[in-house]
Amino acid sequence: MTWHILGAGSLGSLWATRLARVGLPVTLLLRDAERLAAYHDAGGLTLVENGREQRLAISAQTVDASDPIRRLLLACKAYDALAAVDAIAHRLTADAELILLQNGLGSQQQVTERLPGARCILASSTEGAYRDGPFRVVFAGRGTTWLGDPYHPAPPAWLAELTQAGIPHAWSDQIQSRLWRKLAINCAINPLTVLHDCRNGELDAHQDEVAGLCTELGGLLHACGQDEAAAGLFEEVQRVIQATAANSSSMRQDVGAGRRTEISYLLGHACAEGLRQGVPLPRLTALLQSLQAHLRARGLPDT
Ligand code: NAP
Protein backbone atom coordinates (compact mmCIF):
# COMPACT_ATOMS: atom_id res chain seq x y z
CA MET A 1 0.00 0.00 0.00
CA THR A 2 1.24 3.46 -0.89
CA TRP A 3 2.45 5.82 1.83
CA HIS A 4 0.96 9.18 0.91
CA ILE A 5 2.95 11.86 2.71
CA LEU A 6 1.50 15.34 2.96
CA GLY A 7 4.18 17.95 3.51
CA ALA A 8 7.67 17.57 2.08
CA GLY A 9 9.11 19.56 5.00
CA SER A 10 11.60 18.34 7.59
CA LEU A 11 9.82 15.36 9.15
CA GLY A 12 7.78 14.46 6.05
CA SER A 13 10.99 14.25 3.99
CA LEU A 14 12.77 12.27 6.72
CA TRP A 15 10.01 9.66 6.65
CA ALA A 16 9.59 9.68 2.87
CA THR A 17 13.27 9.12 2.10
CA ARG A 18 13.72 6.31 4.62
CA LEU A 19 10.58 4.49 3.41
CA ALA A 20 11.44 4.96 -0.27
CA ARG A 21 15.06 3.85 -0.02
CA VAL A 22 14.02 0.36 1.10
CA GLY A 23 11.65 0.13 -1.87
CA LEU A 24 8.33 0.91 -0.18
CA PRO A 25 5.85 2.83 -2.36
CA VAL A 26 5.73 6.53 -1.40
CA THR A 27 3.89 9.46 -2.96
CA LEU A 28 4.46 13.02 -1.80
CA LEU A 29 1.49 15.38 -1.70
CA LEU A 30 2.54 18.94 -2.46
CA ARG A 31 0.58 22.14 -2.04
CA ASP A 32 0.20 23.19 -5.67
CA ALA A 33 1.55 22.98 -9.23
CA GLU A 34 4.29 25.51 -8.50
CA ARG A 35 5.68 23.42 -5.59
CA LEU A 36 5.41 20.29 -7.75
CA ALA A 37 7.38 21.95 -10.57
CA ALA A 38 10.04 23.07 -8.07
CA TYR A 39 10.22 19.49 -6.77
CA HIS A 40 10.73 18.09 -10.26
CA ASP A 41 13.43 20.72 -10.90
CA ALA A 42 15.21 19.53 -7.74
CA GLY A 43 15.18 15.98 -9.14
CA GLY A 44 13.75 14.44 -5.97
CA LEU A 45 14.25 14.58 -2.21
CA THR A 46 17.75 14.60 -0.74
CA LEU A 47 18.47 13.06 2.65
CA VAL A 48 21.65 14.19 4.40
CA GLU A 49 22.64 11.66 7.03
CA ASN A 50 26.01 11.41 8.79
CA GLY A 51 27.43 13.83 6.21
CA ARG A 52 26.38 11.58 3.29
CA GLU A 53 23.79 12.69 0.74
CA GLN A 54 21.29 10.47 -1.02
CA ARG A 55 18.80 11.79 -3.56
CA LEU A 56 15.62 9.80 -4.13
CA ALA A 57 13.27 10.47 -7.03
CA ILE A 58 10.10 9.82 -5.05
CA SER A 59 6.84 10.20 -6.92
CA ALA A 60 4.90 13.37 -6.16
CA GLN A 61 1.59 14.98 -7.01
CA THR A 62 -0.49 17.94 -5.87
CA VAL A 63 -3.03 17.51 -3.08
CA ASP A 64 -5.87 17.91 -5.58
CA ALA A 65 -4.88 14.87 -7.70
CA SER A 66 -7.67 12.30 -7.84
CA ASP A 67 -6.34 8.84 -6.90
CA PRO A 68 -7.59 7.46 -3.58
CA ILE A 69 -5.59 7.62 -0.35
CA ARG A 70 -5.70 4.79 2.19
CA ARG A 71 -2.67 5.65 4.28
CA LEU A 72 -1.68 9.24 4.94
CA LEU A 73 1.20 10.61 6.95
CA LEU A 74 0.20 14.15 7.86
CA ALA A 75 3.54 15.93 8.19
CA CYS A 76 2.63 19.62 8.26
CA LYS A 77 2.70 22.05 11.19
CA ALA A 78 -0.17 21.90 13.71
CA TYR A 79 -1.65 25.21 12.46
CA ASP A 80 -1.85 23.83 8.89
CA ALA A 81 -3.32 20.40 9.77
CA LEU A 82 -7.02 21.13 9.43
CA ALA A 83 -6.70 23.00 6.12
CA ALA A 84 -4.42 20.26 4.78
CA VAL A 85 -6.92 17.54 5.70
CA ASP A 86 -9.72 19.58 4.11
CA ALA A 87 -7.70 19.64 0.89
CA ILE A 88 -7.45 15.82 0.67
CA ALA A 89 -10.63 14.69 2.49
CA HIS A 90 -12.43 13.84 -0.76
CA ARG A 91 -9.63 11.42 -1.68
CA LEU A 92 -9.66 9.35 1.53
CA THR A 93 -11.11 5.84 1.29
CA ALA A 94 -13.71 4.66 3.82
CA ASP A 95 -11.01 2.61 5.60
CA ALA A 96 -8.33 5.32 5.49
CA GLU A 97 -5.70 5.59 8.22
CA LEU A 98 -3.90 8.81 9.09
CA ILE A 99 -0.75 9.27 11.14
CA LEU A 100 -0.67 12.70 12.76
CA LEU A 101 2.88 13.92 13.37
CA GLN A 102 1.95 17.32 14.79
CA ASN A 103 3.56 18.58 17.96
CA GLY A 104 1.44 19.78 20.88
CA LEU A 105 -2.27 19.14 21.28
CA GLY A 106 -5.43 20.47 19.69
CA SER A 107 -4.76 19.86 16.00
CA GLN A 108 -5.32 16.10 16.43
CA GLN A 109 -8.80 16.78 17.82
CA GLN A 110 -9.56 19.14 14.93
CA VAL A 111 -8.56 16.45 12.42
CA THR A 112 -10.43 13.58 14.10
CA GLU A 113 -13.59 15.69 14.34
CA ARG A 114 -13.26 16.61 10.65
CA LEU A 115 -12.83 12.93 9.66
CA PRO A 116 -15.07 10.88 11.97
CA GLY A 117 -14.81 7.73 9.81
CA ALA A 118 -11.02 7.59 9.53
CA ARG A 119 -8.59 5.95 11.92
CA CYS A 120 -6.29 8.65 13.28
CA ILE A 121 -3.05 7.46 14.85
CA LEU A 122 -1.32 10.04 17.03
CA ALA A 123 2.45 10.40 17.01
CA SER A 124 5.02 11.98 19.28
CA SER A 125 8.54 12.09 17.92
CA THR A 126 11.92 12.79 19.48
CA GLU A 127 13.67 12.63 16.10
CA GLY A 128 15.14 15.86 14.78
CA ALA A 129 15.44 17.13 11.22
CA TYR A 130 15.76 20.42 9.39
CA ARG A 131 15.83 21.65 5.81
CA ASP A 132 19.12 23.07 4.52
CA GLY A 133 17.72 23.82 1.06
CA PRO A 134 14.68 23.19 -1.12
CA PHE A 135 13.68 19.51 -0.92
CA ARG A 136 16.74 18.69 1.19
CA VAL A 137 16.52 17.35 4.73
CA VAL A 138 19.28 16.93 7.31
CA PHE A 139 18.77 14.10 9.82
CA ALA A 140 19.94 16.04 12.89
CA GLY A 141 18.89 13.98 15.90
CA ARG A 142 18.25 10.30 16.50
CA GLY A 143 15.16 9.48 18.50
CA THR A 144 11.97 7.46 18.57
CA THR A 145 8.48 8.05 17.32
CA TRP A 146 5.74 6.91 19.69
CA LEU A 147 2.51 5.99 17.97
CA GLY A 148 -0.87 5.23 19.47
CA ASP A 149 -4.60 5.28 18.95
CA PRO A 150 -6.71 6.25 21.98
CA TYR A 151 -9.82 4.61 20.48
CA HIS A 152 -8.42 1.35 19.01
CA PRO A 153 -5.52 -0.02 21.03
CA ALA A 154 -4.47 -2.71 18.51
CA PRO A 155 -1.31 -1.72 16.60
CA PRO A 156 -1.57 -1.59 12.79
CA ALA A 157 0.23 -4.27 10.74
CA TRP A 158 2.22 -1.64 8.84
CA LEU A 159 4.47 -1.00 11.85
CA ALA A 160 6.57 -3.78 10.26
CA GLU A 161 7.23 -1.42 7.34
CA LEU A 162 8.67 1.16 9.74
CA THR A 163 11.00 -1.54 11.09
CA GLN A 164 11.95 -2.44 7.50
CA ALA A 165 12.69 1.24 6.79
CA GLY A 166 14.79 1.63 9.96
CA ILE A 167 12.41 4.19 11.47
CA PRO A 168 12.68 3.74 15.25
CA HIS A 169 9.20 3.54 16.73
CA ALA A 170 7.16 2.12 19.58
CA TRP A 171 3.45 1.50 19.94
CA SER A 172 2.03 3.25 23.00
CA ASP A 173 -1.26 2.64 24.75
CA GLN A 174 -0.70 5.94 26.57
CA ILE A 175 -0.12 8.24 23.61
CA GLN A 176 -2.21 11.09 25.02
CA SER A 177 -0.24 10.99 28.25
CA ARG A 178 2.99 11.21 26.20
CA LEU A 179 1.66 14.15 24.20
CA TRP A 180 0.57 15.95 27.38
CA ARG A 181 3.91 15.32 29.07
CA LYS A 182 5.81 16.67 26.06
CA LEU A 183 3.50 19.68 25.89
CA ALA A 184 4.03 20.43 29.59
CA ILE A 185 7.82 20.22 29.28
CA ASN A 186 7.64 22.50 26.23
CA CYS A 187 5.49 25.04 28.15
CA ALA A 188 7.97 25.12 31.04
CA ILE A 189 11.02 25.70 28.82
CA ASN A 190 10.40 27.06 25.33
CA PRO A 191 8.48 30.31 26.00
CA LEU A 192 11.03 31.36 28.65
CA THR A 193 13.92 30.76 26.25
CA VAL A 194 12.21 33.12 23.79
CA LEU A 195 11.43 35.83 26.34
CA HIS A 196 14.89 35.68 27.99
CA ASP A 197 16.50 35.10 24.56
CA CYS A 198 18.68 32.35 25.97
CA ARG A 199 19.80 28.77 25.40
CA ASN A 200 18.05 26.07 27.41
CA GLY A 201 20.85 25.76 29.99
CA GLU A 202 20.64 29.46 30.87
CA LEU A 203 17.19 28.81 32.39
CA ASP A 204 19.17 27.68 35.46
CA ALA A 205 19.16 31.36 36.35
CA HIS A 206 15.34 31.36 36.29
CA GLN A 207 14.64 28.28 38.44
CA ASP A 208 11.87 29.97 40.43
CA GLU A 209 9.96 30.87 37.28
CA VAL A 210 10.35 27.32 35.93
CA ALA A 211 9.23 25.80 39.24
CA GLY A 212 6.14 28.04 39.38
CA LEU A 213 5.13 27.06 35.85
CA CYS A 214 5.62 23.35 36.67
CA THR A 215 3.35 23.67 39.70
CA GLU A 216 0.56 25.12 37.55
CA LEU A 217 1.15 22.60 34.76
CA GLY A 218 0.98 19.73 37.26
CA GLY A 219 -2.38 21.00 38.54
CA LEU A 220 -3.68 21.30 35.00
CA LEU A 221 -2.55 17.77 34.10
CA HIS A 222 -4.31 16.33 37.19
CA ALA A 223 -7.49 18.26 36.28
CA CYS A 224 -7.32 16.78 32.76
CA GLY A 225 -7.04 13.25 34.16
CA GLN A 226 -3.36 13.01 33.19
CA ASP A 227 -1.89 12.02 36.57
CA GLU A 228 0.93 10.00 35.02
CA ALA A 229 2.02 12.95 32.87
CA ALA A 230 2.12 15.13 36.00
CA ALA A 231 4.38 12.82 38.05
CA GLY A 232 7.86 14.30 38.66
CA LEU A 233 7.35 17.03 36.07
CA PHE A 234 9.67 19.64 37.62
CA GLU A 235 12.46 17.07 38.04
CA GLU A 236 12.15 16.02 34.41
CA VAL A 237 12.09 19.61 33.20
CA GLN A 238 15.33 20.19 35.12
CA ARG A 239 16.84 17.06 33.56
CA VAL A 240 15.84 18.25 30.07
CA ILE A 241 17.33 21.69 30.73
CA GLN A 242 20.64 20.06 31.75
CA ALA A 243 20.67 17.52 28.92
CA THR A 244 19.93 20.17 26.28
CA ALA A 245 21.84 23.02 27.93
CA ALA A 246 23.66 24.07 24.75
CA ASN A 247 20.55 23.89 22.55
CA SER A 248 18.35 26.68 21.35
CA SER A 249 14.71 25.60 21.75
CA SER A 250 12.64 25.00 18.61
CA MET A 251 10.42 27.96 19.50
CA ARG A 252 13.42 30.27 19.92
CA GLN A 253 14.80 29.02 16.59
CA ASP A 254 11.45 29.70 14.90
CA VAL A 255 11.24 33.23 16.31
CA GLY A 256 14.88 33.92 15.40
CA ALA A 257 14.24 32.82 11.82
CA GLY A 258 11.00 34.84 11.54
CA ARG A 259 8.87 31.67 11.28
CA ARG A 260 5.41 31.20 12.74
CA THR A 261 5.40 29.22 16.00
CA GLU A 262 2.96 26.49 17.09
CA ILE A 263 2.08 28.51 20.23
CA SER A 264 -1.69 27.85 20.00
CA TYR A 265 -1.07 24.10 20.20
CA LEU A 266 1.42 24.34 23.09
CA LEU A 267 1.16 27.09 25.74
CA GLY A 268 -2.06 28.40 24.13
CA HIS A 269 -3.63 24.94 24.37
CA ALA A 270 -2.62 24.61 28.04
CA CYS A 271 -4.23 27.98 28.89
CA ALA A 272 -7.39 27.18 26.92
CA GLU A 273 -7.69 23.83 28.67
CA GLY A 274 -7.25 25.54 32.04
CA LEU A 275 -10.20 27.81 31.25
CA ARG A 276 -12.27 24.83 30.11
CA GLN A 277 -11.48 22.87 33.28
CA GLY A 278 -11.92 25.89 35.57
CA VAL A 279 -8.30 25.69 36.75
CA PRO A 280 -6.76 29.15 37.36
CA LEU A 281 -3.37 29.41 35.64
CA PRO A 282 -2.11 32.94 36.43
CA ARG A 283 1.57 32.30 35.65
CA LEU A 284 0.93 30.42 32.42
CA THR A 285 -1.61 33.02 31.30
CA ALA A 286 0.82 35.88 31.98
CA LEU A 287 3.52 33.94 30.11
CA LEU A 288 1.20 33.46 27.13
CA GLN A 289 0.36 37.16 27.05
CA SER A 290 4.05 38.16 27.20
CA LEU A 291 4.92 35.67 24.47
CA GLN A 292 2.10 36.87 22.23
CA ALA A 293 3.21 40.51 22.70
CA HIS A 294 6.80 39.46 21.89
CA LEU A 295 5.65 37.74 18.67
CA ARG A 296 3.48 40.70 17.59
CA ALA A 297 6.39 43.09 18.19
CA ARG A 298 8.38 41.01 15.68
CA GLY A 299 5.59 40.95 13.10
CA LEU A 300 4.85 37.26 13.73
CA PRO A 301 1.40 35.68 14.18
CA ASP A 302 0.46 35.44 17.88
CA THR A 303 -1.61 32.28 17.40
P1 NAP B 1 8.10 21.91 8.13
O1 NAP B 1 9.53 21.63 7.86
O2 NAP B 1 7.64 23.34 8.18
O3 NAP B 1 7.24 21.11 7.05
C1 NAP B 1 5.86 21.23 6.94
C2 NAP B 1 5.50 21.01 5.49
O4 NAP B 1 4.07 20.93 5.38
C3 NAP B 1 5.96 22.13 4.56
O5 NAP B 1 6.73 21.55 3.53
C4 NAP B 1 4.65 22.69 4.03
O6 NAP B 1 4.71 23.07 2.69
C5 NAP B 1 3.74 21.50 4.13
N1 NAP B 1 2.33 21.86 4.08
C6 NAP B 1 1.61 22.64 4.93
N2 NAP B 1 0.33 22.72 4.52
C7 NAP B 1 0.24 21.99 3.38
C8 NAP B 1 -0.83 21.71 2.48
N3 NAP B 1 -2.05 22.18 2.68
N4 NAP B 1 -0.57 20.94 1.41
C9 NAP B 1 0.67 20.45 1.20
N5 NAP B 1 1.73 20.69 2.01
C10 NAP B 1 1.51 21.45 3.09
O7 NAP B 1 7.65 21.27 9.52
P2 NAP B 1 8.33 20.06 10.33
O8 NAP B 1 9.52 20.59 11.05
O9 NAP B 1 8.50 18.88 9.47
O10 NAP B 1 7.22 19.80 11.43
C11 NAP B 1 6.03 19.07 11.20
C12 NAP B 1 5.44 18.75 12.57
O11 NAP B 1 6.33 17.85 13.24
C13 NAP B 1 5.32 19.97 13.48
O12 NAP B 1 4.18 19.90 14.27
C14 NAP B 1 6.57 19.89 14.34
O13 NAP B 1 6.43 20.53 15.60
C15 NAP B 1 6.70 18.38 14.50
N6 NAP B 1 8.07 17.94 14.80
C16 NAP B 1 9.13 18.35 14.04
C17 NAP B 1 10.40 17.90 14.36
C18 NAP B 1 11.60 18.31 13.54
O14 NAP B 1 12.73 18.00 13.92
N7 NAP B 1 11.45 19.01 12.42
C19 NAP B 1 10.59 17.04 15.45
C20 NAP B 1 9.49 16.64 16.20
C21 NAP B 1 8.23 17.10 15.87
P3 NAP B 1 5.27 24.48 2.19
O15 NAP B 1 6.74 24.35 2.28
O16 NAP B 1 4.73 24.53 0.82
O17 NAP B 1 4.69 25.50 3.14
mmCIF file of C-alpha atoms in Angstrom, residues 30-251:
data_model
loop_
_atom_site.group_PDB
_atom_site.id
_atom_site.type_symbol
_atom_site.label_atom_id
_atom_site.label_comp_id
_atom_site.label_asym_id
_atom_site.label_seq_id
_atom_site.Cartn_x
_atom_site.Cartn_y
_atom_site.Cartn_z
ATOM 1 C CA LEU A 30 2.540 18.941 -2.455
ATOM 2 C CA ARG A 31 0.585 22.139 -2.038
ATOM 3 C CA ASP A 32 0.196 23.190 -5.670
ATOM 4 C CA ALA A 33 1.549 22.978 -9.233
ATOM 5 C CA GLU A 34 4.286 25.508 -8.495
ATOM 6 C CA ARG A 35 5.683 23.420 -5.590
ATOM 7 C CA LEU A 36 5.409 20.292 -7.746
ATOM 8 C CA ALA A 37 7.379 21.948 -10.570
ATOM 9 C CA ALA A 38 10.041 23.070 -8.065
ATOM 10 C CA TYR A 39 10.221 19.487 -6.769
ATOM 11 C CA HIS A 40 10.732 18.089 -10.258
ATOM 12 C CA ASP A 41 13.425 20.724 -10.902
ATOM 13 C CA ALA A 42 15.209 19.533 -7.741
ATOM 14 C CA GLY A 43 15.179 15.980 -9.136
ATOM 15 C CA GLY A 44 13.753 14.436 -5.966
ATOM 16 C CA LEU A 45 14.252 14.580 -2.214
ATOM 17 C CA THR A 46 17.746 14.600 -0.744
ATOM 18 C CA LEU A 47 18.473 13.059 2.653
ATOM 19 C CA VAL A 48 21.654 14.191 4.398
ATOM 20 C CA GLU A 49 22.644 11.659 7.030
ATOM 21 C CA ASN A 50 26.009 11.412 8.794
ATOM 22 C CA GLY A 51 27.430 13.825 6.211
ATOM 23 C CA ARG A 52 26.381 11.583 3.290
ATOM 24 C CA GLU A 53 23.793 12.686 0.737
ATOM 25 C CA GLN A 54 21.293 10.473 -1.023
ATOM 26 C CA ARG A 55 18.802 11.789 -3.561
ATOM 27 C CA LEU A 56 15.620 9.796 -4.134
ATOM 28 C CA ALA A 57 13.271 10.467 -7.029
ATOM 29 C CA ILE A 58 10.102 9.818 -5.047
ATOM 30 C CA SER A 59 6.840 10.197 -6.918
ATOM 31 C CA ALA A 60 4.903 13.374 -6.162
ATOM 32 C CA GLN A 61 1.588 14.977 -7.006
ATOM 33 C CA THR A 62 -0.488 17.943 -5.870
ATOM 34 C CA VAL A 63 -3.025 17.514 -3.076
ATOM 35 C CA ASP A 64 -5.866 17.910 -5.580
ATOM 36 C CA ALA A 65 -4.883 14.871 -7.698
ATOM 37 C CA SER A 66 -7.672 12.301 -7.837
ATOM 38 C CA ASP A 67 -6.344 8.837 -6.904
ATOM 39 C CA PRO A 68 -7.592 7.463 -3.575
ATOM 40 C CA ILE A 69 -5.590 7.624 -0.348
ATOM 41 C CA ARG A 70 -5.702 4.785 2.187
ATOM 42 C CA ARG A 71 -2.670 5.647 4.281
ATOM 43 C CA LEU A 72 -1.682 9.240 4.940
ATOM 44 C CA LEU A 73 1.204 10.610 6.951
ATOM 45 C CA LEU A 74 0.204 14.154 7.861
ATOM 46 C CA ALA A 75 3.541 15.929 8.186
ATOM 47 C CA CYS A 76 2.627 19.617 8.261
ATOM 48 C CA LYS A 77 2.697 22.050 11.191
ATOM 49 C CA ALA A 78 -0.172 21.904 13.712
ATOM 50 C CA TYR A 79 -1.647 25.211 12.462
ATOM 51 C CA ASP A 80 -1.852 23.828 8.891
ATOM 52 C CA ALA A 81 -3.319 20.404 9.772
ATOM 53 C CA LEU A 82 -7.023 21.126 9.429
ATOM 54 C CA ALA A 83 -6.705 22.999 6.116
ATOM 55 C CA ALA A 84 -4.419 20.263 4.782
ATOM 56 C CA VAL A 85 -6.915 17.542 5.699
ATOM 57 C CA ASP A 86 -9.715 19.582 4.110
ATOM 58 C CA ALA A 87 -7.704 19.639 0.886
ATOM 59 C CA ILE A 88 -7.452 15.820 0.670
ATOM 60 C CA ALA A 89 -10.632 14.693 2.492
ATOM 61 C CA HIS A 90 -12.435 13.836 -0.757
ATOM 62 C CA ARG A 91 -9.630 11.416 -1.678
ATOM 63 C CA LEU A 92 -9.661 9.352 1.531
ATOM 64 C CA THR A 93 -11.107 5.845 1.292
ATOM 65 C CA ALA A 94 -13.709 4.656 3.818
ATOM 66 C CA ASP A 95 -11.007 2.606 5.603
ATOM 67 C CA ALA A 96 -8.332 5.322 5.494
ATOM 68 C CA GLU A 97 -5.696 5.588 8.219
ATOM 69 C CA LEU A 98 -3.897 8.811 9.094
ATOM 70 C CA ILE A 99 -0.747 9.272 11.141
ATOM 71 C CA LEU A 100 -0.672 12.703 12.757
ATOM 72 C CA LEU A 101 2.883 13.916 13.366
ATOM 73 C CA GLN A 102 1.952 17.320 14.794
ATOM 74 C CA ASN A 103 3.560 18.582 17.962
ATOM 75 C CA GLY A 104 1.436 19.784 20.883
ATOM 76 C CA LEU A 105 -2.272 19.143 21.282
ATOM 77 C CA GLY A 106 -5.430 20.467 19.685
ATOM 78 C CA SER A 107 -4.758 19.859 16.000
ATOM 79 C CA GLN A 108 -5.322 16.098 16.426
ATOM 80 C CA GLN A 109 -8.795 16.783 17.823
ATOM 81 C CA GLN A 110 -9.559 19.145 14.930
ATOM 82 C CA VAL A 111 -8.564 16.454 12.424
ATOM 83 C CA THR A 112 -10.434 13.580 14.103
ATOM 84 C CA GLU A 113 -13.592 15.689 14.341
ATOM 85 C CA ARG A 114 -13.263 16.613 10.650
ATOM 86 C CA LEU A 115 -12.826 12.931 9.656
ATOM 87 C CA PRO A 116 -15.072 10.883 11.966
ATOM 88 C CA GLY A 117 -14.807 7.733 9.806
ATOM 89 C CA ALA A 118 -11.017 7.587 9.528
ATOM 90 C CA ARG A 119 -8.587 5.948 11.925
ATOM 91 C CA CYS A 120 -6.286 8.649 13.284
ATOM 92 C CA ILE A 121 -3.052 7.461 14.853
ATOM 93 C CA LEU A 122 -1.323 10.042 17.029
ATOM 94 C CA ALA A 123 2.449 10.396 17.009
ATOM 95 C CA SER A 124 5.017 11.983 19.284
ATOM 96 C CA SER A 125 8.543 12.092 17.921
ATOM 97 C CA THR A 126 11.917 12.790 19.483
ATOM 98 C CA GLU A 127 13.671 12.633 16.104
ATOM 99 C CA GLY A 128 15.137 15.861 14.783
ATOM 100 C CA ALA A 129 15.444 17.126 11.215
ATOM 101 C CA TYR A 130 15.758 20.416 9.394
ATOM 102 C CA ARG A 131 15.835 21.655 5.812
ATOM 103 C CA ASP A 132 19.120 23.071 4.519
ATOM 104 C CA GLY A 133 17.722 23.822 1.062
ATOM 105 C CA PRO A 134 14.677 23.186 -1.115
ATOM 106 C CA PHE A 135 13.681 19.509 -0.917
ATOM 107 C CA ARG A 136 16.741 18.695 1.194
ATOM 108 C CA VAL A 137 16.525 17.350 4.729
ATOM 109 C CA VAL A 138 19.281 16.925 7.310
ATOM 110 C CA PHE A 139 18.775 14.105 9.821
ATOM 111 C CA ALA A 140 19.935 16.040 12.886
ATOM 112 C CA GLY A 141 18.894 13.980 15.895
ATOM 113 C CA ARG A 142 18.254 10.299 16.501
ATOM 114 C CA GLY A 143 15.165 9.481 18.500
ATOM 115 C CA THR A 144 11.972 7.462 18.566
ATOM 116 C CA THR A 145 8.476 8.047 17.322
ATOM 117 C CA TRP A 146 5.740 6.915 19.690
ATOM 118 C CA LEU A 147 2.513 5.986 17.970
ATOM 119 C CA GLY A 148 -0.871 5.231 19.473
ATOM 120 C CA ASP A 149 -4.603 5.277 18.945
ATOM 121 C CA PRO A 150 -6.708 6.246 21.981
ATOM 122 C CA TYR A 151 -9.816 4.613 20.482
ATOM 123 C CA HIS A 152 -8.415 1.350 19.015
ATOM 124 C CA PRO A 153 -5.520 -0.024 21.034
ATOM 125 C CA ALA A 154 -4.466 -2.715 18.505
ATOM 126 C CA PRO A 155 -1.311 -1.724 16.598
ATOM 127 C CA PRO A 156 -1.566 -1.590 12.790
ATOM 128 C CA ALA A 157 0.226 -4.273 10.742
ATOM 129 C CA TRP A 158 2.222 -1.643 8.845
ATOM 130 C CA LEU A 159 4.473 -1.002 11.851
ATOM 131 C CA ALA A 160 6.573 -3.780 10.258
ATOM 132 C CA GLU A 161 7.231 -1.416 7.342
ATOM 133 C CA LEU A 162 8.671 1.157 9.743
ATOM 134 C CA THR A 163 11.002 -1.535 11.088
ATOM 135 C CA GLN A 164 11.945 -2.442 7.501
ATOM 136 C CA ALA A 165 12.692 1.240 6.793
ATOM 137 C CA GLY A 166 14.790 1.631 9.955
ATOM 138 C CA ILE A 167 12.408 4.190 11.471
ATOM 139 C CA PRO A 168 12.679 3.745 15.248
ATOM 140 C CA HIS A 169 9.200 3.542 16.727
ATOM 141 C CA ALA A 170 7.157 2.120 19.575
ATOM 142 C CA TRP A 171 3.446 1.503 19.940
ATOM 143 C CA SER A 172 2.029 3.247 22.996
ATOM 144 C CA ASP A 173 -1.265 2.639 24.751
ATOM 145 C CA GLN A 174 -0.699 5.938 26.569
ATOM 146 C CA ILE A 175 -0.121 8.237 23.606
ATOM 147 C CA GLN A 176 -2.205 11.090 25.019
ATOM 148 C CA SER A 177 -0.236 10.986 28.247
ATOM 149 C CA ARG A 178 2.989 11.207 26.202
ATOM 150 C CA LEU A 179 1.662 14.147 24.198
ATOM 151 C CA TRP A 180 0.566 15.948 27.376
ATOM 152 C CA ARG A 181 3.912 15.315 29.072
ATOM 153 C CA LYS A 182 5.813 16.669 26.060
ATOM 154 C CA LEU A 183 3.499 19.681 25.887
ATOM 155 C CA ALA A 184 4.027 20.428 29.593
ATOM 156 C CA ILE A 185 7.824 20.220 29.280
ATOM 157 C CA ASN A 186 7.637 22.496 26.232
ATOM 158 C CA CYS A 187 5.486 25.036 28.153
ATOM 159 C CA ALA A 188 7.974 25.124 31.035
ATOM 160 C CA ILE A 189 11.018 25.699 28.818
ATOM 161 C CA ASN A 190 10.398 27.065 25.331
ATOM 162 C CA PRO A 191 8.475 30.315 25.996
ATOM 163 C CA LEU A 192 11.029 31.358 28.654
ATOM 164 C CA THR A 193 13.921 30.761 26.251
ATOM 165 C CA VAL A 194 12.209 33.116 23.785
ATOM 166 C CA LEU A 195 11.435 35.831 26.339
ATOM 167 C CA HIS A 196 14.888 35.677 27.986
ATOM 168 C CA ASP A 197 16.499 35.104 24.565
ATOM 169 C CA CYS A 198 18.679 32.347 25.970
ATOM 170 C CA ARG A 199 19.798 28.769 25.397
ATOM 171 C CA ASN A 200 18.045 26.071 27.415
ATOM 172 C CA GLY A 201 20.845 25.757 29.986
ATOM 173 C CA GLU A 202 20.641 29.462 30.873
ATOM 174 C CA LEU A 203 17.195 28.807 32.390
ATOM 175 C CA ASP A 204 19.174 27.679 35.461
ATOM 176 C CA ALA A 205 19.158 31.363 36.345
ATOM 177 C CA HIS A 206 15.336 31.358 36.285
ATOM 178 C CA GLN A 207 14.642 28.278 38.443
ATOM 179 C CA ASP A 208 11.865 29.969 40.433
ATOM 180 C CA GLU A 209 9.962 30.871 37.279
ATOM 181 C CA VAL A 210 10.354 27.325 35.927
ATOM 182 C CA ALA A 211 9.233 25.804 39.240
ATOM 183 C CA GLY A 212 6.136 28.039 39.380
ATOM 184 C CA LEU A 213 5.134 27.057 35.850
ATOM 185 C CA CYS A 214 5.621 23.355 36.668
ATOM 186 C CA THR A 215 3.350 23.667 39.699
ATOM 187 C CA GLU A 216 0.555 25.124 37.552
ATOM 188 C CA LEU A 217 1.154 22.598 34.763
ATOM 189 C CA GLY A 218 0.979 19.725 37.263
ATOM 190 C CA GLY A 219 -2.380 20.997 38.543
ATOM 191 C CA LEU A 220 -3.680 21.302 34.995
ATOM 192 C CA LEU A 221 -2.554 17.765 34.104
ATOM 193 C CA HIS A 222 -4.314 16.334 37.186
ATOM 194 C CA ALA A 223 -7.495 18.260 36.284
ATOM 195 C CA CYS A 224 -7.321 16.777 32.758
ATOM 196 C CA GLY A 225 -7.042 13.249 34.161
ATOM 197 C CA GLN A 226 -3.357 13.005 33.190
ATOM 198 C CA ASP A 227 -1.888 12.015 36.565
ATOM 199 C CA GLU A 228 0.928 9.998 35.019
ATOM 200 C CA ALA A 229 2.018 12.953 32.867
ATOM 201 C CA ALA A 230 2.117 15.128 35.997
ATOM 202 C CA ALA A 231 4.378 12.823 38.049
ATOM 203 C CA GLY A 232 7.855 14.296 38.663
ATOM 204 C CA LEU A 233 7.354 17.033 36.068
ATOM 205 C CA PHE A 234 9.666 19.643 37.623
ATOM 206 C CA GLU A 235 12.461 17.072 38.039
ATOM 207 C CA GLU A 236 12.150 16.018 34.406
ATOM 208 C CA VAL A 237 12.093 19.614 33.204
ATOM 209 C CA GLN A 238 15.331 20.185 35.123
ATOM 210 C CA ARG A 239 16.841 17.061 33.557
ATOM 211 C CA VAL A 240 15.837 18.245 30.066
ATOM 212 C CA ILE A 241 17.332 21.692 30.728
ATOM 213 C CA GLN A 242 20.643 20.062 31.754
ATOM 214 C CA ALA A 243 20.672 17.516 28.916
ATOM 215 C CA THR A 244 19.930 20.172 26.281
ATOM 216 C CA ALA A 245 21.841 23.022 27.934
ATOM 217 C CA ALA A 246 23.663 24.072 24.748
ATOM 218 C CA ASN A 247 20.551 23.886 22.550
ATOM 219 C CA SER A 248 18.351 26.680 21.354
ATOM 220 C CA SER A 249 14.713 25.600 21.747
ATOM 221 C CA SER A 250 12.642 25.001 18.614
ATOM 222 C CA MET A 251 10.418 27.964 19.495
#
